[in-house]
mmCIF file of C-alpha atoms in Angstrom:
data_model
loop_
_atom_site.group_PDB
_atom_site.id
_atom_site.type_symbol
_atom_site.label_atom_id
_atom_site.label_comp_id
_atom_site.label_asym_id
_atom_site.label_seq_id
_atom_site.Cartn_x
_atom_site.Cartn_y
_atom_site.Cartn_z
ATOM 1 C CA MET A 215 -44.930 -19.647 77.708
ATOM 2 C CA ASP A 216 -43.191 -21.774 75.025
ATOM 3 C CA VAL A 217 -40.322 -23.679 76.546
ATOM 4 C CA ARG A 218 -37.314 -24.727 74.509
ATOM 5 C CA TYR A 219 -34.834 -27.138 76.049
ATOM 6 C CA ALA A 220 -31.258 -27.011 75.423
ATOM 7 C CA THR A 221 -29.700 -29.096 72.760
ATOM 8 C CA ASN A 222 -26.126 -30.354 71.997
ATOM 9 C CA PRO A 223 -24.469 -30.578 68.668
ATOM 10 C CA ASP A 224 -24.283 -34.304 68.355
ATOM 11 C CA ASP A 225 -28.027 -34.394 68.566
ATOM 12 C CA ALA A 226 -28.566 -31.318 66.195
ATOM 13 C CA ARG A 227 -26.640 -33.048 63.474
ATOM 14 C CA SER A 228 -29.547 -35.520 62.918
ATOM 15 C CA TYR A 229 -32.382 -32.917 63.010
ATOM 16 C CA GLY A 230 -34.564 -32.516 59.928
ATOM 17 C CA THR A 231 -36.191 -29.203 58.767
ATOM 18 C CA GLU A 232 -39.175 -29.427 61.231
ATOM 19 C CA GLU A 233 -37.015 -30.417 64.247
ATOM 20 C CA LEU A 234 -34.476 -27.464 63.579
ATOM 21 C CA ARG A 235 -37.467 -25.083 63.237
ATOM 22 C CA ASP A 236 -39.290 -26.319 66.365
ATOM 23 C CA ARG A 237 -35.977 -26.066 68.439
ATOM 24 C CA TYR A 238 -34.369 -22.808 67.237
ATOM 25 C CA LEU A 239 -37.043 -20.682 65.390
ATOM 26 C CA VAL A 240 -39.556 -18.527 67.095
ATOM 27 C CA THR A 241 -42.476 -17.385 65.034
ATOM 28 C CA ASP A 242 -45.637 -15.406 65.797
ATOM 29 C CA LEU A 243 -43.955 -12.901 68.082
ATOM 30 C CA PHE A 244 -46.183 -10.186 67.470
ATOM 31 C CA VAL A 245 -49.871 -10.771 67.944
ATOM 32 C CA PRO A 246 -52.280 -7.774 68.672
ATOM 33 C CA GLY A 247 -53.494 -7.520 72.110
ATOM 34 C CA GLU A 248 -50.824 -10.097 73.490
ATOM 35 C CA VAL A 249 -47.534 -10.704 75.160
ATOM 36 C CA ARG A 250 -45.890 -13.761 73.792
ATOM 37 C CA LEU A 251 -42.901 -15.331 75.515
ATOM 38 C CA THR A 252 -40.434 -18.139 74.571
ATOM 39 C CA TYR A 253 -38.166 -19.507 77.441
ATOM 40 C CA SER A 254 -34.921 -21.118 76.268
ATOM 41 C CA HIS A 255 -32.789 -23.276 78.468
ATOM 42 C CA GLN A 256 -29.818 -22.107 76.526
ATOM 43 C CA ASP A 257 -28.421 -19.702 79.162
ATOM 44 C CA ARG A 258 -31.981 -19.206 80.490
ATOM 45 C CA VAL A 259 -32.833 -16.417 77.849
ATOM 46 C CA ILE A 260 -36.318 -15.469 77.278
ATOM 47 C CA LEU A 261 -37.452 -13.885 73.954
ATOM 48 C CA GLY A 262 -40.889 -12.125 73.564
ATOM 49 C CA GLY A 263 -43.091 -9.865 71.720
ATOM 50 C CA ALA A 264 -45.564 -7.382 73.179
ATOM 51 C CA MET A 265 -48.228 -5.782 70.943
ATOM 52 C CA PRO A 266 -50.664 -3.584 73.006
ATOM 53 C CA ILE A 267 -53.620 -2.267 71.162
ATOM 54 C CA ALA A 268 -55.411 1.175 71.792
ATOM 55 C CA ASP A 269 -57.067 1.378 75.380
ATOM 56 C CA LEU A 270 -55.741 -2.165 76.375
ATOM 57 C CA PRO A 271 -52.510 -2.079 78.082
ATOM 58 C CA LEU A 272 -50.684 -5.254 78.730
ATOM 59 C CA SER A 273 -48.966 -6.436 81.911
ATOM 60 C CA LEU A 274 -45.723 -8.533 81.644
ATOM 61 C CA PRO A 275 -46.893 -12.003 83.018
ATOM 62 C CA VAL A 276 -44.623 -14.269 85.066
ATOM 63 C CA ASP A 277 -44.961 -17.927 84.032
ATOM 64 C CA ASP A 278 -44.433 -21.008 86.231
ATOM 65 C CA ALA A 279 -41.426 -21.827 84.077
ATOM 66 C CA VAL A 280 -39.694 -18.843 85.775
ATOM 67 C CA ARG A 281 -41.233 -19.643 89.232
ATOM 68 C CA THR A 282 -40.862 -16.131 90.784
ATOM 69 C CA GLU A 283 -43.182 -13.584 92.515
ATOM 70 C CA TYR A 284 -42.634 -11.222 89.379
ATOM 71 C CA PHE A 285 -40.919 -11.446 86.171
ATOM 72 C CA CYS A 286 -37.836 -9.194 86.896
ATOM 73 C CA GLN A 287 -37.509 -10.384 90.342
ATOM 74 C CA ARG A 288 -34.313 -12.137 89.557
ATOM 75 C CA ARG A 289 -34.046 -11.048 85.790
ATOM 76 C CA GLU A 290 -33.093 -8.075 83.771
ATOM 77 C CA LEU A 291 -35.088 -7.040 80.686
ATOM 78 C CA ALA A 292 -34.603 -5.005 77.426
ATOM 79 C CA VAL A 293 -37.438 -3.819 75.232
ATOM 80 C CA PHE A 294 -36.841 -2.718 71.755
ATOM 81 C CA CYS A 295 -39.339 -0.795 69.899
ATOM 82 C CA VAL A 296 -39.393 -2.479 66.308
ATOM 83 C CA ASP A 297 -42.378 -0.420 64.973
ATOM 84 C CA GLY A 298 -44.766 2.391 66.394
ATOM 85 C CA ALA A 299 -44.955 4.228 69.501
ATOM 86 C CA ALA A 300 -45.475 2.749 72.983
ATOM 87 C CA ALA A 301 -45.472 3.457 76.620
ATOM 88 C CA VAL A 302 -43.688 1.075 78.956
ATOM 89 C CA THR A 303 -44.475 1.715 82.640
ATOM 90 C CA VAL A 304 -41.956 0.406 85.243
ATOM 91 C CA ASP A 305 -43.087 0.674 88.739
ATOM 92 C CA GLY A 306 -45.249 3.588 87.932
ATOM 93 C CA VAL A 307 -42.752 5.375 85.789
ATOM 94 C CA GLU A 308 -43.655 5.871 82.159
ATOM 95 C CA TYR A 309 -41.245 5.664 79.253
ATOM 96 C CA VAL A 310 -42.313 6.463 75.753
ATOM 97 C CA LEU A 311 -40.523 4.424 72.952
ATOM 98 C CA THR A 312 -40.633 5.016 69.214
ATOM 99 C CA GLY A 313 -38.968 3.254 66.306
ATOM 100 C CA ARG A 314 -35.511 1.898 67.340
ATOM 101 C CA ASP A 315 -35.558 3.094 71.066
ATOM 102 C CA LEU A 316 -34.573 0.640 73.645
ATOM 103 C CA LEU A 317 -35.525 0.417 77.350
ATOM 104 C CA TYR A 318 -33.340 -1.559 79.615
ATOM 105 C CA ILE A 319 -35.086 -2.698 82.778
ATOM 106 C CA GLY A 320 -33.082 -3.758 85.820
ATOM 107 C CA ARG A 321 -33.602 -6.584 88.216
ATOM 108 C CA GLY A 322 -36.120 -6.146 90.975
ATOM 109 C CA SER A 323 -38.566 -3.932 88.914
ATOM 110 C CA GLU A 324 -41.877 -5.395 90.037
ATOM 111 C CA GLN A 325 -44.507 -4.019 87.613
ATOM 112 C CA VAL A 326 -44.055 -3.582 83.977
ATOM 113 C CA SER A 327 -46.779 -2.844 81.356
ATOM 114 C CA PHE A 328 -47.006 -1.964 77.826
ATOM 115 C CA ALA A 329 -49.576 0.440 76.166
ATOM 116 C CA ALA A 330 -50.090 2.020 72.616
ATOM 117 C CA ARG A 331 -49.327 5.606 72.034
ATOM 118 C CA ASP A 332 -50.317 6.051 68.479
ATOM 119 C CA GLY A 333 -54.040 5.908 68.215
ATOM 120 C CA LEU A 334 -55.116 2.769 66.604
ATOM 121 C CA ARG A 335 -51.687 1.465 65.527
ATOM 122 C CA ALA A 336 -50.521 -1.154 67.647
ATOM 123 C CA PRO A 337 -46.574 -0.925 68.331
ATOM 124 C CA LYS A 338 -44.445 -3.969 68.181
ATOM 125 C CA LEU A 339 -42.023 -4.248 71.181
ATOM 126 C CA TYR A 340 -39.522 -7.081 71.226
ATOM 127 C CA LEU A 341 -38.405 -8.322 74.622
ATOM 128 C CA CYS A 342 -35.199 -10.116 75.705
ATOM 129 C CA SER A 343 -34.305 -11.129 79.285
ATOM 130 C CA ALA A 344 -31.663 -13.034 81.128
ATOM 131 C CA PRO A 345 -31.177 -14.041 84.539
ATOM 132 C CA ALA A 346 -29.389 -11.246 86.722
ATOM 133 C CA HIS A 347 -27.432 -11.220 90.010
ATOM 134 C CA GLN A 348 -26.777 -7.645 89.979
ATOM 135 C CA THR A 349 -29.227 -4.738 90.035
ATOM 136 C CA HIS A 350 -28.673 -1.769 87.517
ATOM 137 C CA PRO A 351 -30.807 1.156 86.976
ATOM 138 C CA THR A 352 -33.598 1.309 84.399
ATOM 139 C CA VAL A 353 -32.323 3.397 81.359
ATOM 140 C CA LEU A 354 -34.135 4.654 78.141
ATOM 141 C CA VAL A 355 -31.687 4.802 75.111
ATOM 142 C CA ARG A 356 -32.980 6.812 72.272
ATOM 143 C CA ALA A 357 -32.005 5.555 68.736
ATOM 144 C CA ASP A 358 -30.154 8.798 67.952
ATOM 145 C CA GLN A 359 -27.923 8.542 71.107
ATOM 146 C CA VAL A 360 -26.230 5.434 69.535
ATOM 147 C CA GLN A 361 -23.165 6.027 67.494
ATOM 148 C CA PRO A 362 -23.229 3.453 64.566
ATOM 149 C CA ILE A 363 -20.249 1.506 63.515
ATOM 150 C CA ASN A 364 -19.794 0.789 59.697
ATOM 151 C CA LEU A 365 -18.667 -2.660 59.022
ATOM 152 C CA GLY A 366 -18.159 -4.841 55.761
ATOM 153 C CA THR A 367 -17.383 -4.148 52.228
ATOM 154 C CA GLU A 368 -19.378 -3.691 49.072
ATOM 155 C CA LYS A 369 -17.314 -6.303 47.365
ATOM 156 C CA GLY A 370 -18.143 -8.765 50.235
ATOM 157 C CA ALA A 371 -21.807 -7.798 49.866
ATOM 158 C CA ASN A 372 -21.829 -7.344 53.733
ATOM 159 C CA ARG A 373 -21.985 -3.624 54.255
ATOM 160 C CA ARG A 374 -23.711 -2.787 57.478
ATOM 161 C CA ARG A 375 -24.205 -0.641 60.394
ATOM 162 C CA LEU A 376 -23.824 -2.037 64.023
ATOM 163 C CA HIS A 377 -25.714 -0.191 66.698
ATOM 164 C CA ARG A 378 -24.550 -1.233 70.242
ATOM 165 C CA TYR A 379 -27.106 -0.249 72.956
ATOM 166 C CA ILE A 380 -26.288 -2.496 75.941
ATOM 167 C CA ASP A 381 -22.609 -3.468 76.008
ATOM 168 C CA GLY A 382 -21.254 -1.575 79.114
ATOM 169 C CA THR A 383 -21.038 1.851 77.702
ATOM 170 C CA LEU A 384 -24.420 3.469 77.282
ATOM 171 C CA VAL A 385 -25.985 1.031 79.287
ATOM 172 C CA THR A 386 -24.420 -1.317 81.993
ATOM 173 C CA SER A 387 -26.230 -4.654 82.737
ATOM 174 C CA CYS A 388 -25.507 -7.751 84.468
ATOM 175 C CA GLN A 389 -24.927 -10.005 81.610
ATOM 176 C CA LEU A 390 -27.534 -9.108 78.868
ATOM 177 C CA MET A 391 -26.071 -7.474 75.772
ATOM 178 C CA MET A 392 -28.206 -6.069 72.969
ATOM 179 C CA GLY A 393 -28.188 -3.933 69.819
ATOM 180 C CA PHE A 394 -29.149 -4.264 66.226
ATOM 181 C CA THR A 395 -27.646 -4.247 62.910
ATOM 182 C CA GLU A 396 -28.905 -2.666 59.559
ATOM 183 C CA ILE A 397 -27.766 -4.619 56.257
ATOM 184 C CA LEU A 398 -27.120 -1.691 53.795
ATOM 185 C CA PRO A 399 -28.985 -1.695 50.312
ATOM 186 C CA GLY A 400 -26.966 -3.703 47.837
ATOM 187 C CA SER A 401 -25.658 -6.000 50.697
ATOM 188 C CA VAL A 402 -27.205 -9.318 51.897
ATOM 189 C CA TRP A 403 -24.836 -10.908 54.318
ATOM 190 C CA ASN A 404 -24.535 -10.219 58.056
ATOM 191 C CA THR A 405 -21.861 -11.581 60.353
ATOM 192 C CA MET A 406 -19.738 -12.989 57.713
ATOM 193 C CA PRO A 407 -16.966 -14.124 58.005
ATOM 194 C CA CYS A 408 -18.795 -15.691 60.918
ATOM 195 C CA HIS A 409 -17.867 -16.711 64.581
ATOM 196 C CA THR A 410 -18.957 -18.674 67.567
ATOM 197 C CA HIS A 411 -18.615 -17.777 71.314
ATOM 198 C CA ALA A 412 -18.748 -20.789 73.451
ATOM 199 C CA ARG A 413 -19.408 -18.554 76.459
ATOM 200 C CA ARG A 414 -22.682 -16.948 75.320
ATOM 201 C CA THR A 415 -25.965 -17.635 73.625
ATOM 202 C CA GLU A 416 -27.013 -15.165 70.889
ATOM 203 C CA CYS A 417 -30.348 -14.688 69.515
ATOM 204 C CA TYR A 418 -31.485 -12.717 66.201
ATOM 205 C CA LEU A 419 -34.715 -11.097 65.445
ATOM 206 C CA TYR A 420 -34.945 -10.569 61.769
ATOM 207 C CA PHE A 421 -37.082 -7.465 60.745
ATOM 208 C CA ASP A 422 -37.584 -4.766 57.989
ATOM 209 C CA LEU A 423 -37.821 -7.701 55.455
ATOM 210 C CA ALA A 424 -40.439 -7.400 52.784
ATOM 211 C CA GLU A 425 -43.309 -9.996 53.050
ATOM 212 C CA SER A 426 -41.938 -11.964 50.194
ATOM 213 C CA ALA A 427 -38.406 -11.792 51.426
ATOM 214 C CA ARG A 428 -36.448 -14.316 53.390
ATOM 215 C CA VAL A 429 -33.101 -14.742 55.178
ATOM 216 C CA VAL A 430 -30.919 -18.016 54.867
ATOM 217 C CA HIS A 431 -29.893 -18.390 58.581
ATOM 218 C CA LEU A 432 -26.941 -20.391 58.987
ATOM 219 C CA MET A 433 -26.388 -22.325 62.409
ATOM 220 C CA GLY A 434 -24.745 -25.398 63.542
ATOM 221 C CA ARG A 435 -21.185 -26.295 64.034
ATOM 222 C CA PRO A 436 -18.624 -24.601 61.568
ATOM 223 C CA GLU A 437 -17.420 -27.903 60.094
ATOM 224 C CA GLU A 438 -21.261 -29.195 59.552
ATOM 225 C CA THR A 439 -23.564 -26.244 59.096
ATOM 226 C CA ARG A 440 -27.424 -26.377 58.938
ATOM 227 C CA HIS A 441 -29.744 -23.597 57.860
ATOM 228 C CA LEU A 442 -33.147 -22.171 58.614
ATOM 229 C CA ILE A 443 -35.184 -20.153 56.259
ATOM 230 C CA VAL A 444 -36.455 -17.048 58.309
ATOM 231 C CA GLY A 445 -39.256 -14.542 57.504
ATOM 232 C CA ASN A 446 -39.959 -10.793 58.742
ATOM 233 C CA GLU A 447 -40.099 -10.683 62.517
ATOM 234 C CA GLN A 448 -39.126 -14.139 63.241
ATOM 235 C CA ALA A 449 -36.292 -14.987 65.734
ATOM 236 C CA VAL A 450 -33.723 -17.608 65.935
ATOM 237 C CA ILE A 451 -32.043 -19.097 69.106
ATOM 238 C CA SER A 452 -28.224 -19.777 68.563
ATOM 239 C CA PRO A 453 -26.667 -22.026 70.987
ATOM 240 C CA ALA A 454 -23.187 -21.387 72.280
ATOM 241 C CA TRP A 455 -21.580 -23.875 69.997
ATOM 242 C CA SER A 456 -23.372 -22.701 66.814
ATOM 243 C CA VAL A 457 -22.395 -20.288 64.151
ATOM 244 C CA HIS A 458 -25.082 -17.396 63.543
ATOM 245 C CA SER A 459 -24.954 -15.673 60.314
ATOM 246 C CA GLY A 460 -27.293 -15.121 57.345
ATOM 247 C CA VAL A 461 -27.813 -14.028 53.998
ATOM 248 C CA GLY A 462 -31.099 -12.383 52.662
ATOM 249 C CA THR A 463 -32.912 -12.002 49.435
ATOM 250 C CA SER A 464 -32.978 -8.296 50.064
ATOM 251 C CA ASP A 465 -31.358 -5.919 52.592
ATOM 252 C CA TYR A 466 -32.897 -6.257 56.226
ATOM 253 C CA SER A 467 -32.237 -5.589 59.918
ATOM 254 C CA PHE A 468 -31.842 -7.729 62.857
ATOM 255 C CA VAL A 469 -31.747 -7.276 66.627
ATOM 256 C CA TRP A 470 -29.008 -9.277 68.286
ATOM 257 C CA CYS A 471 -29.016 -10.166 72.111
ATOM 258 C CA MET A 472 -26.537 -12.144 74.079
ATOM 259 C CA ALA A 473 -26.394 -13.654 77.508
ATOM 260 C CA GLY A 474 -23.877 -16.035 78.996
ATOM 261 C CA GLU A 475 -20.582 -16.458 80.941
ATOM 262 C CA ASN A 476 -18.656 -13.212 80.362
ATOM 263 C CA TYR A 477 -19.355 -9.477 79.653
ATOM 264 C CA SER A 478 -17.139 -8.784 76.645
ATOM 265 C CA PHE A 479 -18.748 -7.932 73.311
ATOM 266 C CA GLU A 480 -15.257 -8.609 71.435
ATOM 267 C CA ASP A 481 -15.076 -12.159 72.828
ATOM 268 C CA MET A 482 -15.555 -14.170 69.591
ATOM 269 C CA ASP A 483 -13.946 -17.386 68.069
ATOM 270 C CA HIS A 484 -13.751 -16.385 64.426
ATOM 271 C CA VAL A 485 -14.122 -19.144 61.758
ATOM 272 C CA ASP A 486 -12.136 -19.069 58.672
ATOM 273 C CA MET A 487 -14.236 -19.208 55.454
ATOM 274 C CA ALA A 488 -12.146 -22.159 54.454
ATOM 275 C CA ASP A 489 -13.261 -24.090 57.469
ATOM 276 C CA LEU A 490 -17.019 -23.812 56.804
ATOM 277 C CA ARG A 491 -18.821 -26.860 55.603
#
């Protein structure tokens, strides 16, 4: 497990490109036949990718960084199917996920494993986990169960569809919130005008990007921003003090997940465009 320690904005203002990437960018999430995990001390969020291959299921490991008997002993977990078809087995119960389906796994689930369900094609499963002090049932959410919300304008180049999976409506969790947003063709901006929320860490997984395309992800304090150049299926850890917004060289999608102090999706500290630097 890759461990990333928490950072503060006074330190981050002096980081160069490599330091920014080392601390906030998560790459190589999806490797055939492996589960890859990154532990962030920002609200103790764990990001990961599982890519099981045919006839070789993968078990969710527990690392010494967590130091529990099993991964979900004191954690909740969401599994989002980025691509392909997979079976996720939770304490003997199998759930089959296809593209854009999500499985919420509640605290106390002891055995979690992943298997391919589409012949030789290895699925890509994105994992997001946070500590939990409440137990909620495991729930499978199909992509077509989620009612999208249209946001943005063509003039602002930020037309997008927001899909909220875990936010206390379809799925209730302890503190984890998760969903994904599609940037519509002809638009390039996400979450602009941007915001912070000092009470939650938020992470983005960018996907549906062409191999040659990139997203310029903005982060840092609103009055002193920094940026990361992000490729397909790479994730960004955004500390609570940081803005999180991006502009792509083409349309794309991103999974967002949040964890922290409160449980209100609308809790945002909006930043006026004129205040960005």
